[in-house]
mmCIF file of C-alpha atoms (C1' of nucleotides) in Angstrom:
data_model
loop_
_atom_site.group_PDB
_atom_site.id
_atom_site.type_symbol
_atom_site.label_atom_id
_atom_site.label_comp_id
_atom_site.label_asym_id
_atom_site.label_seq_id
_atom_site.Cartn_x
_atom_site.Cartn_y
_atom_site.Cartn_z
ATOM 1 C CA MET A 246 -44.475 17.687 13.277
ATOM 2 C CA LYS A 247 -43.147 20.648 15.185
ATOM 3 C CA ALA A 248 -40.710 22.837 13.293
ATOM 4 C CA ALA A 249 -37.223 23.257 14.729
ATOM 5 C CA LYS A 250 -36.450 26.754 15.879
ATOM 6 C CA ALA A 251 -33.417 28.719 14.846
ATOM 7 C CA ILE A 252 -31.381 29.930 17.790
ATOM 8 C CA PRO A 253 -31.032 33.702 18.240
ATOM 9 C CA LYS A 254 -27.490 35.019 18.253
ATOM 10 C CA SER A 255 -28.031 36.629 21.623
ATOM 11 C CA TRP A 256 -28.195 33.180 23.133
ATOM 12 C CA PHE A 257 -24.480 32.675 22.481
ATOM 13 C CA ARG A 258 -23.538 36.006 23.993
ATOM 14 C CA SER A 259 -24.363 34.914 27.499
ATOM 15 C CA SER A 260 -21.303 34.912 29.709
ATOM 16 C CA ALA A 261 -22.442 31.635 31.253
ATOM 17 C CA THR A 262 -20.273 29.544 28.961
ATOM 18 C CA VAL A 263 -20.355 26.424 31.075
ATOM 19 C CA ALA A 264 -24.140 26.505 31.241
ATOM 20 C CA LEU A 265 -24.259 26.997 27.478
ATOM 21 C CA ALA A 266 -22.037 23.978 26.939
ATOM 22 C CA ARG A 267 -24.501 21.916 28.938
ATOM 23 C CA GLU A 268 -27.519 23.349 27.142
ATOM 24 C CA LEU A 269 -26.017 22.646 23.747
ATOM 25 C CA ILE A 270 -26.275 18.924 24.421
ATOM 26 C CA GLY A 271 -29.250 17.729 22.382
ATOM 27 C CA HIS A 272 -29.365 20.781 20.142
ATOM 28 C CA THR A 273 -29.108 20.097 16.445
ATOM 29 C CA LEU A 274 -25.886 20.775 14.595
ATOM 30 C CA CYS A 275 -26.779 21.514 10.977
ATOM 31 C CA ARG A 276 -24.358 21.402 8.079
ATOM 32 C CA ARG A 277 -24.797 21.930 4.382
ATOM 33 C CA MET A 278 -22.276 19.537 2.875
ATOM 34 C CA PRO A 279 -20.165 20.510 -0.142
ATOM 35 C CA ASP A 280 -22.492 18.442 -2.333
ATOM 36 C CA GLY A 281 -25.445 20.512 -1.132
ATOM 37 C CA ARG A 282 -27.025 17.896 1.077
ATOM 38 C CA ILE A 283 -28.003 18.999 4.551
ATOM 39 C CA ARG A 284 -27.152 16.936 7.588
ATOM 40 C CA ARG A 285 -28.709 17.427 10.997
ATOM 41 C CA LEU A 286 -27.073 15.780 13.979
ATOM 42 C CA PRO A 287 -27.914 16.032 17.681
ATOM 43 C CA ILE A 288 -24.959 17.241 19.731
ATOM 44 C CA THR A 289 -23.808 14.544 22.131
ATOM 45 C CA GLU A 290 -20.636 15.935 23.687
ATOM 46 C CA THR A 291 -19.273 19.421 24.445
ATOM 47 C CA GLU A 292 -16.609 21.133 26.496
ATOM 48 C CA ALA A 293 -16.520 24.680 27.853
ATOM 49 C CA TYR A 294 -13.409 26.863 27.637
ATOM 50 C CA ASP A 295 -14.305 29.792 29.745
ATOM 51 C CA GLY A 296 -12.442 33.031 29.923
ATOM 52 C CA PRO A 297 -8.995 34.398 30.824
ATOM 53 C CA GLU A 298 -8.771 32.490 34.098
ATOM 54 C CA ASP A 299 -9.282 29.083 32.521
ATOM 55 C CA LEU A 300 -5.748 27.815 31.968
ATOM 56 C CA ALA A 301 -6.981 25.263 29.442
ATOM 57 C CA CYS A 302 -8.480 27.995 27.274
ATOM 58 C CA HIS A 303 -6.326 29.001 24.312
ATOM 59 C CA ALA A 304 -6.942 32.624 25.246
ATOM 60 C CA HIS A 305 -6.121 32.196 28.932
ATOM 61 C CA THR A 306 -4.623 35.220 30.686
ATOM 62 C CA ASN A 307 -6.153 37.210 27.844
ATOM 63 C CA ARG A 308 -3.587 35.931 25.399
ATOM 64 C CA ARG A 309 -4.753 37.586 22.215
ATOM 65 C CA THR A 310 -3.062 36.263 19.080
ATOM 66 C CA LYS A 311 -4.003 35.852 15.486
ATOM 67 C CA ARG A 312 -5.450 32.446 16.269
ATOM 68 C CA THR A 313 -7.256 33.295 19.496
ATOM 69 C CA GLU A 314 -8.550 36.675 18.381
ATOM 70 C CA VAL A 315 -11.880 35.190 17.368
ATOM 71 C CA MET A 316 -12.488 33.971 20.909
ATOM 72 C CA PHE A 317 -12.666 37.594 22.021
ATOM 73 C CA ALA A 318 -15.497 38.330 19.612
ATOM 74 C CA ARG A 319 -19.133 38.235 20.590
ATOM 75 C CA GLY A 320 -20.669 34.771 20.748
ATOM 76 C CA GLY A 321 -22.115 33.091 17.694
ATOM 77 C CA LEU A 322 -18.990 32.727 15.558
ATOM 78 C CA THR A 323 -17.104 29.555 14.776
ATOM 79 C CA TYR A 324 -13.575 28.905 15.970
ATOM 80 C CA VAL A 325 -11.989 26.119 13.934
ATOM 81 C CA TYR A 326 -8.334 25.237 14.338
ATOM 82 C CA LEU A 327 -5.947 22.428 13.433
ATOM 83 C CA CYS A 328 -4.930 20.194 16.310
ATOM 84 C CA TYR A 329 -1.775 18.060 16.267
ATOM 85 C CA GLY A 330 -1.307 18.957 12.646
ATOM 86 C CA VAL A 331 -4.018 16.480 11.760
ATOM 87 C CA HIS A 332 -7.474 17.192 13.089
ATOM 88 C CA TRP A 333 -9.750 20.184 12.711
ATOM 89 C CA LEU A 334 -11.658 21.002 15.887
ATOM 90 C CA LEU A 335 -14.949 22.889 15.867
ATOM 91 C CA ASN A 336 -15.762 25.413 18.576
ATOM 92 C CA ILE A 337 -18.537 27.930 18.990
ATOM 93 C CA VAL A 338 -17.467 31.280 20.387
ATOM 94 C CA THR A 339 -19.546 32.396 23.356
ATOM 95 C CA GLY A 340 -19.823 35.370 25.651
ATOM 96 C CA PRO A 341 -19.833 39.128 25.159
ATOM 97 C CA GLU A 342 -17.177 40.993 23.207
ATOM 98 C CA ASN A 343 -13.696 40.932 24.796
ATOM 99 C CA TYR A 344 -14.491 37.901 26.929
ATOM 100 C CA PRO A 345 -12.551 34.954 25.463
ATOM 101 C CA ALA A 346 -14.649 31.827 25.662
ATOM 102 C CA ALA A 347 -15.880 29.006 23.457
ATOM 103 C CA VAL A 348 -17.586 25.657 23.502
ATOM 104 C CA LEU A 349 -15.830 22.758 21.807
ATOM 105 C CA ILE A 350 -18.199 20.440 19.961
ATOM 106 C CA ARG A 351 -16.717 17.002 20.598
ATOM 107 C CA GLY A 352 -19.435 14.802 19.190
ATOM 108 C CA ALA A 353 -22.739 14.809 17.340
ATOM 109 C CA GLY A 354 -24.970 12.093 15.990
ATOM 110 C CA PRO A 355 -22.968 8.898 15.424
ATOM 111 C CA HIS A 356 -19.663 10.779 15.327
ATOM 112 C CA ASP A 357 -17.764 10.544 18.612
ATOM 113 C CA GLY A 358 -14.609 12.584 18.856
ATOM 114 C CA PRO A 359 -13.931 16.174 17.828
ATOM 115 C CA GLY A 360 -11.591 15.247 14.983
ATOM 116 C CA LYS A 361 -13.901 12.620 13.543
ATOM 117 C CA LEU A 362 -16.876 14.943 13.740
ATOM 118 C CA THR A 363 -15.253 17.652 11.632
ATOM 119 C CA LYS A 364 -14.080 15.058 9.152
ATOM 120 C CA ALA A 365 -17.598 13.648 8.835
ATOM 121 C CA LEU A 366 -19.037 17.123 8.307
ATOM 122 C CA ALA A 367 -16.244 18.367 6.006
ATOM 123 C CA ILE A 368 -15.374 21.195 8.386
ATOM 124 C CA THR A 369 -11.931 22.771 7.979
ATOM 125 C CA GLY A 370 -10.217 26.082 8.566
ATOM 126 C CA ASP A 371 -12.367 27.451 5.768
ATOM 127 C CA GLN A 372 -15.195 27.545 8.295
ATOM 128 C CA ASN A 373 -13.193 29.490 10.878
ATOM 129 C CA ARG A 374 -14.507 32.864 12.085
ATOM 130 C CA GLN A 375 -17.907 32.539 10.455
ATOM 131 C CA PRO A 376 -21.215 33.497 12.012
ATOM 132 C CA LEU A 377 -23.356 30.429 12.547
ATOM 133 C CA SER A 378 -26.007 30.771 9.889
ATOM 134 C CA ARG A 379 -27.790 28.775 7.303
ATOM 135 C CA ALA A 380 -26.252 30.991 4.639
ATOM 136 C CA ASN A 381 -22.794 29.957 5.798
ATOM 137 C CA GLY A 382 -23.739 26.290 5.724
ATOM 138 C CA LEU A 383 -23.248 25.715 9.435
ATOM 139 C CA TRP A 384 -25.853 26.501 12.041
ATOM 140 C CA LEU A 385 -27.735 25.240 15.064
ATOM 141 C CA GLU A 386 -31.383 24.532 15.685
ATOM 142 C CA ARG A 387 -33.364 23.936 18.821
ATOM 143 C CA PRO A 388 -35.237 20.677 18.498
ATOM 144 C CA ALA A 389 -38.744 20.138 19.791
ATOM 145 C CA ASP A 390 -37.491 17.791 22.475
ATOM 146 C CA LEU A 391 -34.366 18.369 24.521
ATOM 147 C CA PRO A 392 -32.737 15.699 26.668
ATOM 148 C CA ASN A 393 -33.686 15.331 30.269
ATOM 149 C CA GLU A 394 -31.253 16.971 32.679
ATOM 150 C CA ARG A 395 -30.695 13.595 34.282
ATOM 151 C CA ASP A 396 -29.312 12.233 31.050
ATOM 152 C CA ILE A 397 -26.494 14.757 30.810
ATOM 153 C CA LEU A 398 -23.265 13.868 32.591
ATOM 154 C CA ALA A 399 -20.560 16.358 33.602
ATOM 155 C CA THR A 400 -16.930 15.183 33.646
ATOM 156 C CA PRO A 401 -13.442 16.707 33.538
ATOM 157 C CA ARG A 402 -12.246 17.799 30.116
ATOM 158 C CA ILE A 403 -10.089 15.620 27.896
ATOM 159 C CA GLY A 404 -6.428 16.044 27.028
ATOM 160 C CA ILE A 405 -5.620 19.147 29.050
ATOM 161 C CA ASP A 406 -3.475 17.818 31.895
ATOM 162 C CA TYR A 407 -1.078 20.692 31.310
ATOM 163 C CA ALA A 408 -3.702 23.098 32.675
ATOM 164 C CA GLY A 409 -2.901 22.182 36.266
ATOM 165 C CA PRO A 410 -4.708 20.300 39.028
ATOM 166 C CA HIS A 411 -7.674 22.636 39.211
ATOM 167 C CA TRP A 412 -8.498 23.467 35.600
ATOM 168 C CA SER A 413 -7.835 19.975 34.308
ATOM 169 C CA GLN A 414 -10.397 18.618 36.762
ATOM 170 C CA VAL A 415 -13.323 21.035 36.684
ATOM 171 C CA PRO A 416 -16.415 19.327 35.226
ATOM 172 C CA TYR A 417 -16.644 21.400 32.062
ATOM 173 C CA ARG A 418 -17.259 18.460 29.741
ATOM 174 C CA PHE A 419 -20.829 17.404 29.088
ATOM 175 C CA VAL A 420 -21.921 14.210 27.461
ATOM 176 C CA ILE A 421 -25.292 12.623 26.857
ATOM 177 C CA ARG A 422 -25.880 9.454 28.783
ATOM 178 C CA VAL A 423 -26.931 6.647 26.531
ATOM 179 C CA LYS A 424 -30.089 5.306 28.011
ATOM 180 C CA PRO A 425 -29.707 1.649 28.852
ATOM 181 C CA LYS A 426 -32.417 -0.524 27.389
ATOM 182 C CA VAL A 427 -34.897 -1.688 29.930
ATOM 183 C "C1'" DG B 222 1.877 2.042 24.379
ATOM 184 C "C1'" DG B 223 3.555 5.281 20.699
ATOM 185 C "C1'" DA B 224 3.957 7.775 16.247
ATOM 186 C "C1'" DG B 225 2.232 10.942 12.936
ATOM 187 C "C1'" DT B 226 1.432 15.737 11.583
ATOM 188 C "C1'" DG B 227 1.876 20.893 10.777
ATOM 189 C "C1'" DA B 228 0.142 25.331 12.562
ATOM 190 C "C1'" DT B 229 1.161 28.083 16.383
ATOM 191 C "C1'" DG B 230 3.573 30.783 19.736
ATOM 192 C "C1'" DA B 231 7.912 31.799 22.236
ATOM 193 C "C1'" DC B 232 12.333 33.097 21.714
ATOM 194 C "C1'" DA B 233 16.532 34.946 19.264
ATOM 195 C "C1'" DG C 244 15.119 32.117 11.537
ATOM 196 C "C1'" DT C 245 14.686 27.817 15.247
ATOM 197 C "C1'" DC C 246 12.268 24.961 18.495
ATOM 198 C "C1'" DA C 247 8.855 22.778 21.673
ATOM 199 C "C1'" DT C 248 4.139 22.193 22.195
ATOM 200 C "C1'" DC C 249 -0.200 20.507 21.388
ATOM 201 C "C1'" DA C 250 -8.508 20.827 23.235
ATOM 202 C "C1'" DC C 251 -6.448 13.832 18.543
ATOM 203 C "C1'" DT C 252 -6.715 9.393 16.215
ATOM 204 C "C1'" DC C 253 -5.048 5.175 14.695
ATOM 205 C "C1'" DC C 254 -2.240 1.202 14.767
ATOM 206 C "C1'" DA C 255 0.572 -2.199 17.314
#
DNA sequence: GGAGTGATGACA
DNA sequence: GTCATCACTCCA
């Protein structure tokens, strides 16, 4: 069996956030649960939030606040925030320093939906602003086999109609196509 | 189709 | 201090 490779931090510092969101599909999201057990789940759904011009990005127009500050950091940190007062959403900060961008992890393994994923993995605000690392209990691995390009679909992002006709429609959401049985 | 839920950011 | 706004999920 081929060992999974850890992903170098430099990989997340690329400014090509949208390409990273696509590449993350099929990578393995790894989590050490509070009870010490380790879960490894293939990422099935992501969304890119890319830079000051992206009106759907929390840090659009370079809005730098206590919450969005982490998006301006170099890639490789987590950005976890509470949505609708109910759900924690897990993002991975991308890009070089001072470029606000992140990839939202919307689904992995059997868990579809960003809120359900964090619940299943016991991810909360405690995991915000942490470098992805095994020591921190949350990291990524590159599996031996990645999905075929043909099996990754690009669609508009979810729940961001407020971002206007352009930014609410750009195909920044990536989802693995479930292969139909033949 | 509609409510719940509470941090966040804008405004005063 | 107040208030409107949400990168969602569940139940009817």
